Amino acid sequence: MQYNPGWNGSSVNLLHVRAAGPGDSLHYVWSSIGAPAVLLVATQSPSSALRVNWSRLLSPSPAGAVWIDPPGSVVYSTAVVFTKLFEFSEAKPSGELFYPTYDLAEFSWDSLNRTLNRTALTAELRGGPAADPAGAFANGSLAFRVTAYEAAGRAGRLPSLLHTADSSQVEFLLDGVAPRGNGSRFVLEVATVEEAGAVRSLRSRRSIDDEYTPTIFEVLSLVAESQNGSSTLGFLQWKATAYGSRSPRREDGIRCRARGLQAANWSLPLSSIVQAYFGESLGSSCTVSALNVTFGGEEGQVYQEKRYLSWSVLLGFGQPPQDSFSPLVISITAVALGTPLAMLLLGSCLVLLAQRRRYSEYEPIN
């Protein structure tokens, strides 16, 4: 993990996470320059490196300021941008009442170097709006907590996402932010950038196995595929829940919904790490898609009471990991289904034996 490689200041945040394999390497570049974003690049070289032209990156025209060396080693690149936070409440009888939008490109962010833990491979990007006339962030903040992984495993905290060494996790956190209405709900806008030849699609998968995330049976994946569908290039994956506690439990769950993925006909915020890498192709050959993730429902009062919200997302390269049925669930299912079947078979056998049995040794007279 590198913080602001080649730059001595801490007025801006750029975190480079590099994972090297025997024949390839993966790059995650997190930044709060512009809207918070992460750039994901996969290369065929185990020694590929990130290069940053800082004077250009911090200028009004950052195109070309970030690249991977050697450029020919790049096999796939994409980006995820967290652009806006909406807040609304159910205003009866008029319907939904939306409050002024929080544009994350206009937030002020703390130095990420303060929370960087190279041993645990974690860091936290925390900030608030530069102008906050309503005072909602007076005692609160918005944050993105990043975790990188060196091996496959499972997160210890709910929702206990299964991860691989080719993936990282980011937690979206609202901590102490005062809602501007009764029963306010929040919506996070997430944008993705794909180069020509790749397309994003939203998938939903349901399973009866909720061993690791109780009462949650749905997993959503925002998958990038080649246009001919021959291979999966990258993904975002999350479970359909958020939590309203720093130590989440099942009862702290907050409903999480994803509204349909749509092509974005707006431009991304200026001076972002995304424009620095994709350059002029961002407005021509690249595909920008946007997705709204809504937190809250009938149980929307959870945030109102605790003023804390956490939503975990796994992002990485290749196929998203899939949970298989654990031995515990297989055993429970076998007992639940096998016991009635065994009783049915045993009962059938007893009935057949009873029908063949003679109830008297006397022969009938006629």
mmCIF file of C-alpha atoms in Angstrom:
data_model
loop_
_atom_site.group_PDB
_atom_site.id
_atom_site.type_symbol
_atom_site.label_atom_id
_atom_site.label_comp_id
_atom_site.label_asym_id
_atom_site.label_seq_id
_atom_site.Cartn_x
_atom_site.Cartn_y
_atom_site.Cartn_z
ATOM 1 C CA MET A 1 0.000 0.000 0.000
ATOM 2 C CA GLN A 2 1.350 3.412 -1.009
ATOM 3 C CA TYR A 3 -0.021 6.773 0.105
ATOM 4 C CA ASN A 4 0.426 9.603 -2.413
ATOM 5 C CA PRO A 5 3.367 7.933 -4.227
ATOM 6 C CA GLY A 6 5.795 10.604 -5.430
ATOM 7 C CA TRP A 7 4.070 13.389 -3.490
ATOM 8 C CA ASN A 8 5.038 14.637 -0.034
ATOM 9 C CA GLY A 9 1.885 16.549 0.840
ATOM 10 C CA SER A 10 -1.253 15.298 2.569
ATOM 11 C CA SER A 11 -3.709 17.896 1.268
ATOM 12 C CA VAL A 12 -5.047 15.309 -1.215
ATOM 13 C CA ASN A 13 -5.589 11.568 -0.933
ATOM 14 C CA LEU A 14 -4.393 8.873 -3.315
ATOM 15 C CA LEU A 15 -3.953 5.310 -2.060
ATOM 16 C CA HIS A 16 -2.343 2.708 -4.306
ATOM 17 C CA VAL A 17 -2.870 -0.954 -3.431
ATOM 18 C CA ARG A 18 -0.856 -3.395 -5.552
ATOM 19 C CA ALA A 19 -1.174 -7.190 -5.544
ATOM 20 C CA ALA A 20 1.576 -9.082 -7.382
ATOM 21 C CA GLY A 21 1.269 -12.653 -8.625
ATOM 22 C CA PRO A 22 3.792 -14.904 -10.401
ATOM 23 C CA GLY A 23 2.722 -13.700 -13.849
ATOM 24 C CA ASP A 24 0.472 -10.701 -13.328
ATOM 25 C CA SER A 25 -0.430 -7.878 -10.960
ATOM 26 C CA LEU A 26 -3.557 -6.022 -9.866
ATOM 27 C CA HIS A 27 -3.801 -2.321 -9.044
ATOM 28 C CA TYR A 28 -6.409 -0.534 -6.924
ATOM 29 C CA VAL A 29 -6.098 3.263 -6.884
ATOM 30 C CA TRP A 30 -8.378 5.007 -4.364
ATOM 31 C CA SER A 31 -8.688 8.771 -4.394
ATOM 32 C CA SER A 32 -10.784 11.651 -3.066
ATOM 33 C CA ILE A 33 -9.596 14.062 -5.760
ATOM 34 C CA GLY A 34 -12.983 15.051 -7.130
ATOM 35 C CA ALA A 35 -15.617 12.508 -6.146
ATOM 36 C CA PRO A 36 -14.369 9.464 -4.186
ATOM 37 C CA ALA A 37 -13.387 6.805 -6.691
ATOM 38 C CA VAL A 38 -11.384 3.649 -7.188
ATOM 39 C CA LEU A 39 -9.524 2.709 -10.347
ATOM 40 C CA LEU A 40 -9.031 -1.037 -10.955
ATOM 41 C CA VAL A 41 -6.354 -2.196 -13.401
ATOM 42 C CA ALA A 42 -5.247 -5.762 -14.181
ATOM 43 C CA THR A 43 -1.929 -6.328 -15.979
ATOM 44 C CA GLN A 44 0.004 -9.282 -17.401
ATOM 45 C CA SER A 45 3.255 -8.138 -15.792
ATOM 46 C CA PRO A 46 4.189 -8.999 -12.185
ATOM 47 C CA SER A 47 6.341 -5.851 -12.076
ATOM 48 C CA SER A 48 3.899 -3.286 -13.520
ATOM 49 C CA ALA A 49 3.907 0.025 -11.657
ATOM 50 C CA LEU A 50 1.669 3.042 -11.138
ATOM 51 C CA ARG A 51 2.919 6.389 -12.467
ATOM 52 C CA VAL A 52 1.485 9.761 -11.434
ATOM 53 C CA ASN A 53 2.182 13.201 -12.884
ATOM 54 C CA TRP A 54 1.106 15.230 -9.860
ATOM 55 C CA SER A 55 1.265 18.677 -11.413
ATOM 56 C CA ARG A 56 -1.078 17.536 -14.174
ATOM 57 C CA LEU A 57 -3.299 15.553 -11.808
ATOM 58 C CA LEU A 58 -3.962 18.629 -9.673
ATOM 59 C CA SER A 59 -4.522 20.880 -12.676
ATOM 60 C CA PRO A 60 -7.920 21.675 -14.270
ATOM 61 C CA SER A 61 -7.058 19.240 -17.112
ATOM 62 C CA PRO A 62 -5.860 15.988 -15.487
ATOM 63 C CA ALA A 63 -6.168 13.725 -18.549
ATOM 64 C CA GLY A 64 -3.098 11.505 -18.880
ATOM 65 C CA ALA A 65 -1.817 12.220 -15.366
ATOM 66 C CA VAL A 66 -2.158 8.589 -14.225
ATOM 67 C CA TRP A 67 -0.969 5.512 -16.114
ATOM 68 C CA ILE A 68 0.415 2.013 -15.639
ATOM 69 C CA ASP A 69 3.957 1.233 -16.778
ATOM 70 C CA PRO A 70 4.451 -0.602 -19.103
ATOM 71 C CA PRO A 71 1.201 0.477 -20.802
ATOM 72 C CA GLY A 72 1.125 -2.624 -23.003
ATOM 73 C CA SER A 73 0.761 -4.888 -19.978
ATOM 74 C CA VAL A 74 -2.760 -3.669 -19.154
ATOM 75 C CA VAL A 75 -5.439 -6.257 -19.979
ATOM 76 C CA TYR A 76 -8.436 -4.712 -18.236
ATOM 77 C CA SER A 77 -9.286 -1.458 -16.485
ATOM 78 C CA THR A 78 -12.433 -0.066 -14.935
ATOM 79 C CA ALA A 79 -13.479 2.473 -12.323
ATOM 80 C CA VAL A 80 -16.145 2.931 -9.668
ATOM 81 C CA VAL A 81 -17.161 6.427 -8.557
ATOM 82 C CA PHE A 82 -19.310 7.339 -5.550
ATOM 83 C CA THR A 83 -20.878 10.520 -6.833
ATOM 84 C CA LYS A 84 -23.832 11.716 -4.721
ATOM 85 C CA LEU A 85 -25.808 11.074 -1.553
ATOM 86 C CA PHE A 86 -29.540 11.789 -1.661
ATOM 87 C CA GLU A 87 -31.839 12.114 1.333
ATOM 88 C CA PHE A 88 -35.625 11.910 1.211
ATOM 89 C CA SER A 89 -38.582 11.240 3.469
ATOM 90 C CA GLU A 90 -42.122 10.053 2.914
ATOM 91 C CA ALA A 91 -44.179 13.248 2.915
ATOM 92 C CA LYS A 92 -47.857 12.308 2.992
ATOM 93 C CA PRO A 93 -49.998 12.861 1.018
ATOM 94 C CA SER A 94 -47.654 14.438 -1.553
ATOM 95 C CA GLY A 95 -45.276 11.443 -1.714
ATOM 96 C CA GLU A 96 -41.480 11.617 -1.456
ATOM 97 C CA LEU A 97 -39.801 14.821 -0.288
ATOM 98 C CA PHE A 98 -36.161 15.189 -1.393
ATOM 99 C CA TYR A 99 -33.725 17.435 0.455
ATOM 100 C CA PRO A 100 -30.758 19.227 -1.185
ATOM 101 C CA THR A 101 -28.305 16.668 -2.571
ATOM 102 C CA TYR A 102 -24.901 16.019 -1.042
ATOM 103 C CA ASP A 103 -22.399 16.170 -3.919
ATOM 104 C CA LEU A 104 -19.427 14.078 -2.776
ATOM 105 C CA ALA A 105 -17.108 15.906 -5.199
ATOM 106 C CA GLU A 106 -17.561 19.000 -3.023
ATOM 107 C CA PHE A 107 -16.686 17.330 0.274
ATOM 108 C CA SER A 108 -13.604 18.086 2.345
ATOM 109 C CA TRP A 109 -11.689 14.914 3.247
ATOM 110 C CA ASP A 110 -9.353 14.154 6.132
ATOM 111 C CA SER A 111 -5.873 12.854 5.439
ATOM 112 C CA LEU A 112 -6.120 9.171 4.677
ATOM 113 C CA ASN A 113 -2.600 8.705 6.014
ATOM 114 C CA ARG A 114 -3.934 9.003 9.574
ATOM 115 C CA THR A 115 -5.949 5.803 9.255
ATOM 116 C CA LEU A 116 -3.623 3.830 6.979
ATOM 117 C CA ASN A 117 -2.703 0.453 8.484
ATOM 118 C CA ARG A 118 -0.241 -1.377 6.264
ATOM 119 C CA THR A 119 -0.291 -4.458 8.490
ATOM 120 C CA ALA A 120 -4.046 -4.939 8.446
ATOM 121 C CA LEU A 121 -4.246 -3.557 4.881
ATOM 122 C CA THR A 122 -6.963 -1.066 5.821
ATOM 123 C CA ALA A 123 -7.548 2.669 5.431
ATOM 124 C CA GLU A 124 -10.460 5.048 5.943
ATOM 125 C CA LEU A 125 -11.425 8.061 3.869
ATOM 126 C CA ARG A 126 -13.557 10.345 6.060
ATOM 127 C CA GLY A 127 -15.047 13.754 5.331
ATOM 128 C CA GLY A 128 -18.014 16.098 5.213
ATOM 129 C CA PRO A 129 -19.484 18.800 2.976
ATOM 130 C CA ALA A 130 -17.422 21.974 2.618
ATOM 131 C CA ALA A 131 -20.647 23.949 3.069
ATOM 132 C CA ASP A 132 -23.213 22.594 5.520
ATOM 133 C CA PRO A 133 -25.885 25.253 6.123
ATOM 134 C CA ALA A 134 -28.254 22.786 7.810
ATOM 135 C CA GLY A 135 -25.546 21.596 10.207
ATOM 136 C CA ALA A 136 -26.298 17.937 9.500
ATOM 137 C CA PHE A 137 -22.595 17.050 9.638
ATOM 138 C CA ALA A 138 -21.821 19.114 12.732
ATOM 139 C CA ASN A 139 -21.321 15.967 14.807
ATOM 140 C CA GLY A 140 -21.049 13.417 12.047
ATOM 141 C CA SER A 141 -19.183 12.315 8.950
ATOM 142 C CA LEU A 142 -19.332 10.193 5.832
ATOM 143 C CA ALA A 143 -16.576 7.641 5.251
ATOM 144 C CA PHE A 144 -15.336 4.873 2.970
ATOM 145 C CA ARG A 145 -13.379 2.161 4.777
ATOM 146 C CA VAL A 146 -11.107 0.158 2.459
ATOM 147 C CA THR A 147 -9.808 -3.355 3.150
ATOM 148 C CA ALA A 148 -7.427 -5.284 0.891
ATOM 149 C CA TYR A 149 -6.916 -9.057 1.081
ATOM 150 C CA GLU A 150 -3.923 -11.329 0.565
ATOM 151 C CA ALA A 151 -5.857 -14.615 0.542
ATOM 152 C CA ALA A 152 -9.356 -16.036 0.287
ATOM 153 C CA GLY A 153 -11.568 -15.891 3.363
ATOM 154 C CA ARG A 154 -14.601 -14.276 4.916
ATOM 155 C CA ALA A 155 -15.055 -10.929 6.665
ATOM 156 C CA GLY A 156 -15.519 -11.302 10.397
ATOM 157 C CA ARG A 157 -18.305 -8.707 10.718
ATOM 158 C CA LEU A 158 -21.772 -8.875 9.227
ATOM 159 C CA PRO A 159 -22.618 -9.230 6.394
ATOM 160 C CA SER A 160 -19.578 -11.573 6.355
ATOM 161 C CA LEU A 161 -18.847 -11.258 2.643
ATOM 162 C CA LEU A 162 -16.821 -14.066 1.094
ATOM 163 C CA HIS A 163 -13.689 -12.706 -0.611
ATOM 164 C CA THR A 164 -10.732 -13.854 -2.701
ATOM 165 C CA ALA A 165 -7.191 -12.550 -3.028
ATOM 166 C CA ASP A 166 -8.322 -10.796 -6.242
ATOM 167 C CA SER A 167 -10.831 -8.598 -4.427
ATOM 168 C CA SER A 168 -11.091 -5.751 -1.923
ATOM 169 C CA GLN A 169 -13.889 -4.527 0.300
ATOM 170 C CA VAL A 170 -15.202 -1.029 0.843
ATOM 171 C CA GLU A 171 -17.656 -0.028 3.570
ATOM 172 C CA PHE A 172 -19.820 3.041 3.125
ATOM 173 C CA LEU A 173 -20.366 4.629 6.561
ATOM 174 C CA LEU A 174 -22.692 7.360 7.825
ATOM 175 C CA ASP A 175 -21.760 8.154 11.392
ATOM 176 C CA GLY A 176 -23.641 10.750 13.442
ATOM 177 C CA VAL A 177 -25.075 12.626 10.441
ATOM 178 C CA ALA A 178 -28.330 14.298 11.526
ATOM 179 C CA PRO A 179 -31.288 13.457 9.266
ATOM 180 C CA ARG A 180 -33.149 16.457 7.894
ATOM 181 C CA GLY A 181 -36.574 14.887 8.237
ATOM 182 C CA ASN A 182 -38.574 12.346 10.181
ATOM 183 C CA GLY A 183 -37.862 8.850 8.927
ATOM 184 C CA SER A 184 -35.280 10.047 6.378
ATOM 185 C CA ARG A 185 -33.877 7.508 3.965
ATOM 186 C CA PHE A 186 -30.596 7.779 2.112
ATOM 187 C CA VAL A 187 -29.662 6.910 -1.471
ATOM 188 C CA LEU A 188 -26.067 6.476 -2.636
ATOM 189 C CA GLU A 189 -25.369 7.002 -6.333
ATOM 190 C CA VAL A 190 -22.674 4.680 -7.702
ATOM 191 C CA ALA A 191 -21.232 5.096 -11.198
ATOM 192 C CA THR A 192 -19.062 2.667 -13.166
ATOM 193 C CA VAL A 193 -16.775 3.310 -16.114
ATOM 194 C CA GLU A 194 -16.013 0.618 -18.698
ATOM 195 C CA GLU A 195 -13.769 0.811 -21.737
ATOM 196 C CA ALA A 196 -15.014 -0.207 -25.178
ATOM 197 C CA GLY A 197 -15.716 -3.928 -25.383
ATOM 198 C CA ALA A 198 -17.157 -4.331 -21.888
ATOM 199 C CA VAL A 199 -20.671 -3.875 -20.537
ATOM 200 C CA ARG A 200 -22.158 -3.908 -17.011
ATOM 201 C CA SER A 201 -25.229 -5.844 -15.895
ATOM 202 C CA LEU A 202 -26.999 -6.191 -12.541
ATOM 203 C CA ARG A 203 -27.693 -9.714 -11.279
ATOM 204 C CA SER A 204 -29.624 -11.009 -8.303
ATOM 205 C CA ARG A 205 -29.129 -14.456 -6.790
ATOM 206 C CA ARG A 206 -31.224 -15.964 -4.016
ATOM 207 C CA SER A 207 -30.319 -18.848 -1.734
ATOM 208 C CA ILE A 208 -31.926 -20.584 1.238
ATOM 209 C CA ASP A 209 -28.537 -20.570 2.972
ATOM 210 C CA ASP A 210 -28.346 -17.587 5.363
ATOM 211 C CA GLU A 211 -25.827 -19.141 7.763
ATOM 212 C CA TYR A 212 -23.346 -16.256 7.599
ATOM 213 C CA THR A 213 -25.872 -13.424 7.173
ATOM 214 C CA PRO A 214 -29.040 -14.380 9.053
ATOM 215 C CA THR A 215 -32.394 -13.558 7.394
ATOM 216 C CA ILE A 216 -30.679 -12.276 4.214
ATOM 217 C CA PHE A 217 -31.232 -14.551 1.232
ATOM 218 C CA GLU A 218 -30.298 -12.259 -1.678
ATOM 219 C CA VAL A 219 -26.886 -11.385 -3.130
ATOM 220 C CA LEU A 220 -26.551 -8.726 -5.836
ATOM 221 C CA SER A 221 -23.679 -8.427 -8.299
ATOM 222 C CA LEU A 222 -22.860 -5.637 -10.726
ATOM 223 C CA VAL A 223 -20.841 -7.618 -13.254
ATOM 224 C CA ALA A 224 -18.670 -6.389 -16.140
ATOM 225 C CA GLU A 225 -18.592 -8.766 -19.107
ATOM 226 C CA SER A 226 -17.070 -8.705 -22.566
ATOM 227 C CA GLN A 227 -19.696 -7.739 -25.128
ATOM 228 C CA ASN A 228 -19.753 -11.239 -26.604
ATOM 229 C CA GLY A 229 -20.357 -12.657 -23.126
ATOM 230 C CA SER A 230 -17.322 -14.923 -23.299
ATOM 231 C CA SER A 231 -15.758 -13.831 -20.017
ATOM 232 C CA THR A 232 -16.453 -11.938 -16.802
ATOM 233 C CA LEU A 233 -13.974 -9.118 -16.284
ATOM 234 C CA GLY A 234 -14.835 -7.560 -12.931
ATOM 235 C CA PHE A 235 -17.580 -7.149 -10.367
ATOM 236 C CA LEU A 236 -19.159 -5.365 -7.424
ATOM 237 C CA GLN A 237 -20.978 -7.666 -5.022
ATOM 238 C CA TRP A 238 -23.076 -6.999 -1.914
ATOM 239 C CA LYS A 239 -25.833 -8.533 0.158
ATOM 240 C CA ALA A 240 -29.245 -6.901 0.285
ATOM 241 C CA THR A 241 -28.735 -5.355 3.702
ATOM 242 C CA ALA A 242 -27.024 -2.548 5.565
ATOM 243 C CA TYR A 243 -26.583 -2.242 9.319
ATOM 244 C CA GLY A 244 -27.295 0.431 11.917
ATOM 245 C CA SER A 245 -24.599 -0.413 14.471
ATOM 246 C CA ARG A 246 -20.822 -0.379 14.788
ATOM 247 C CA SER A 247 -21.047 -3.969 16.033
ATOM 248 C CA PRO A 248 -23.764 -5.209 13.678
ATOM 249 C CA ARG A 249 -26.235 -7.870 14.702
ATOM 250 C CA ARG A 250 -29.184 -9.381 12.874
ATOM 251 C CA GLU A 251 -31.646 -7.005 14.550
ATOM 252 C CA ASP A 252 -29.622 -3.982 13.336
ATOM 253 C CA GLY A 253 -30.383 -4.760 9.702
ATOM 254 C CA ILE A 254 -31.551 -2.001 7.343
ATOM 255 C CA ARG A 255 -33.137 -2.887 4.028
ATOM 256 C CA CYS A 256 -30.932 -2.235 1.008
ATOM 257 C CA ARG A 257 -32.372 -1.945 -2.496
ATOM 258 C CA ALA A 258 -30.687 -1.379 -5.855
ATOM 259 C CA ARG A 259 -32.620 0.463 -8.505
ATOM 260 C CA GLY A 260 -32.050 -0.461 -12.140
ATOM 261 C CA LEU A 261 -28.701 0.169 -13.772
ATOM 262 C CA GLN A 262 -28.921 2.963 -16.331
ATOM 263 C CA ALA A 263 -26.636 4.631 -18.816
ATOM 264 C CA ALA A 264 -25.460 7.942 -17.384
ATOM 265 C CA ASN A 265 -25.924 10.867 -19.734
ATOM 266 C CA TRP A 266 -24.059 13.219 -17.403
ATOM 267 C CA SER A 267 -20.315 13.751 -17.074
ATOM 268 C CA LEU A 268 -18.302 12.647 -14.053
ATOM 269 C CA PRO A 269 -16.972 15.316 -11.676
ATOM 270 C CA LEU A 270 -13.928 17.158 -12.940
ATOM 271 C CA SER A 271 -10.397 16.583 -11.624
ATOM 272 C CA SER A 272 -11.163 12.996 -10.679
ATOM 273 C CA ILE A 273 -8.725 10.104 -10.778
ATOM 274 C CA VAL A 274 -10.977 8.580 -13.427
ATOM 275 C CA GLN A 275 -10.459 11.417 -15.882
ATOM 276 C CA ALA A 276 -6.746 11.341 -15.152
ATOM 277 C CA TYR A 277 -6.526 7.712 -16.269
ATOM 278 C CA PHE A 278 -9.105 7.378 -19.066
ATOM 279 C CA GLY A 279 -8.519 10.831 -20.534
ATOM 280 C CA GLU A 280 -10.436 11.824 -23.652
ATOM 281 C CA SER A 281 -11.898 8.327 -24.069
ATOM 282 C CA LEU A 282 -14.072 8.956 -21.021
ATOM 283 C CA GLY A 283 -16.457 11.036 -23.098
ATOM 284 C CA SER A 284 -16.224 9.020 -26.303
ATOM 285 C CA SER A 285 -15.551 5.269 -26.215
ATOM 286 C CA CYS A 286 -16.080 4.588 -22.512
ATOM 287 C CA THR A 287 -19.460 3.544 -21.137
ATOM 288 C CA VAL A 288 -20.647 5.252 -17.946
ATOM 289 C CA SER A 289 -23.455 3.584 -16.006
ATOM 290 C CA ALA A 290 -25.125 4.628 -12.770
ATOM 291 C CA LEU A 291 -26.936 2.753 -10.034
ATOM 292 C CA ASN A 292 -28.856 4.046 -7.014
ATOM 293 C CA VAL A 293 -28.648 2.070 -3.770
ATOM 294 C CA THR A 294 -31.428 2.913 -1.287
ATOM 295 C CA PHE A 295 -31.173 2.289 2.446
ATOM 296 C CA GLY A 296 -34.296 1.951 4.550
ATOM 297 C CA GLY A 297 -37.856 0.748 4.276
ATOM 298 C CA GLU A 298 -40.471 -0.105 6.826
ATOM 299 C CA GLU A 299 -37.588 -0.394 9.284
ATOM 300 C CA GLY A 300 -36.198 3.013 8.290
ATOM 301 C CA GLN A 301 -36.315 4.209 11.891
ATOM 302 C CA VAL A 302 -33.142 2.218 12.668
ATOM 303 C CA TYR A 303 -30.932 5.054 11.416
ATOM 304 C CA GLN A 304 -33.184 7.671 13.032
ATOM 305 C CA GLU A 305 -32.556 6.072 16.422
ATOM 306 C CA LYS A 306 -28.863 5.123 16.195
ATOM 307 C CA ARG A 307 -27.556 7.565 13.557
ATOM 308 C CA TYR A 308 -25.222 4.993 12.119
ATOM 309 C CA LEU A 309 -25.286 3.150 8.799
ATOM 310 C CA SER A 310 -22.785 0.763 7.238
ATOM 311 C CA TRP A 311 -22.998 -0.909 3.824
ATOM 312 C CA SER A 312 -20.314 -3.346 2.638
ATOM 313 C CA VAL A 313 -19.368 -3.971 -0.996
ATOM 314 C CA LEU A 314 -16.838 -6.382 -2.453
ATOM 315 C CA LEU A 315 -15.123 -5.386 -5.690
ATOM 316 C CA GLY A 316 -12.530 -7.179 -7.747
ATOM 317 C CA PHE A 317 -11.532 -8.990 -10.906
ATOM 318 C CA GLY A 318 -13.001 -12.080 -12.568
ATOM 319 C CA GLN A 319 -16.055 -13.966 -11.354
ATOM 320 C CA PRO A 320 -17.659 -12.842 -8.079
ATOM 321 C CA PRO A 321 -17.227 -15.459 -5.335
ATOM 322 C CA GLN A 322 -20.208 -17.675 -4.618
ATOM 323 C CA ASP A 323 -21.121 -19.317 -1.346
ATOM 324 C CA SER A 324 -21.593 -23.073 -1.461
ATOM 325 C CA PHE A 325 -23.799 -24.927 0.974
ATOM 326 C CA SER A 326 -21.872 -25.571 4.170
ATOM 327 C CA PRO A 327 -21.831 -29.024 5.863
ATOM 328 C CA LEU A 328 -24.042 -27.589 8.617
ATOM 329 C CA VAL A 329 -26.754 -26.475 6.186
ATOM 330 C CA ILE A 330 -26.501 -29.759 4.240
ATOM 331 C CA SER A 331 -26.914 -31.729 7.482
ATOM 332 C CA ILE A 332 -29.924 -29.673 8.606
ATOM 333 C CA THR A 333 -31.536 -29.996 5.160
ATOM 334 C CA ALA A 334 -30.903 -33.748 5.092
ATOM 335 C CA VAL A 335 -32.514 -34.202 8.508
ATOM 336 C CA ALA A 336 -35.450 -31.920 7.670
ATOM 337 C CA LEU A 337 -36.199 -33.688 4.397
ATOM 338 C CA GLY A 338 -34.997 -37.179 5.286
ATOM 339 C CA THR A 339 -36.975 -37.638 8.509
ATOM 340 C CA PRO A 340 -40.466 -37.261 6.942
ATOM 341 C CA LEU A 341 -39.405 -39.464 4.021
ATOM 342 C CA ALA A 342 -38.118 -42.176 6.344
ATOM 343 C CA MET A 343 -41.339 -42.028 8.380
ATOM 344 C CA LEU A 344 -43.406 -42.313 5.193
ATOM 345 C CA LEU A 345 -41.468 -45.361 4.025
ATOM 346 C CA LEU A 346 -41.671 -46.998 7.440
ATOM 347 C CA GLY A 347 -45.407 -46.358 7.647
ATOM 348 C CA SER A 348 -45.976 -47.826 4.182
ATOM 349 C CA CYS A 349 -44.076 -50.971 5.132
ATOM 350 C CA LEU A 350 -46.128 -51.398 8.325
ATOM 351 C CA VAL A 351 -49.400 -51.018 6.400
ATOM 352 C CA LEU A 352 -48.352 -53.673 3.868
ATOM 353 C CA LEU A 353 -47.318 -56.075 6.611
ATOM 354 C CA ALA A 354 -50.601 -55.525 8.445
ATOM 355 C CA GLN A 355 -52.619 -56.298 5.307
ATOM 356 C CA ARG A 356 -50.858 -59.634 4.819
ATOM 357 C CA ARG A 357 -51.188 -60.742 8.427
ATOM 358 C CA ARG A 358 -53.996 -63.183 9.340
ATOM 359 C CA TYR A 359 -56.093 -62.131 12.239
ATOM 360 C CA SER A 360 -57.457 -65.704 13.036
ATOM 361 C CA GLU A 361 -56.259 -69.285 12.685
ATOM 362 C CA TYR A 362 -59.830 -70.587 12.060
ATOM 363 C CA GLU A 363 -60.901 -71.401 8.510
ATOM 364 C CA PRO A 364 -64.259 -70.117 7.336
ATOM 365 C CA ILE A 365 -67.082 -72.735 7.259
ATOM 366 C CA ASN A 366 -68.324 -71.748 3.811
#
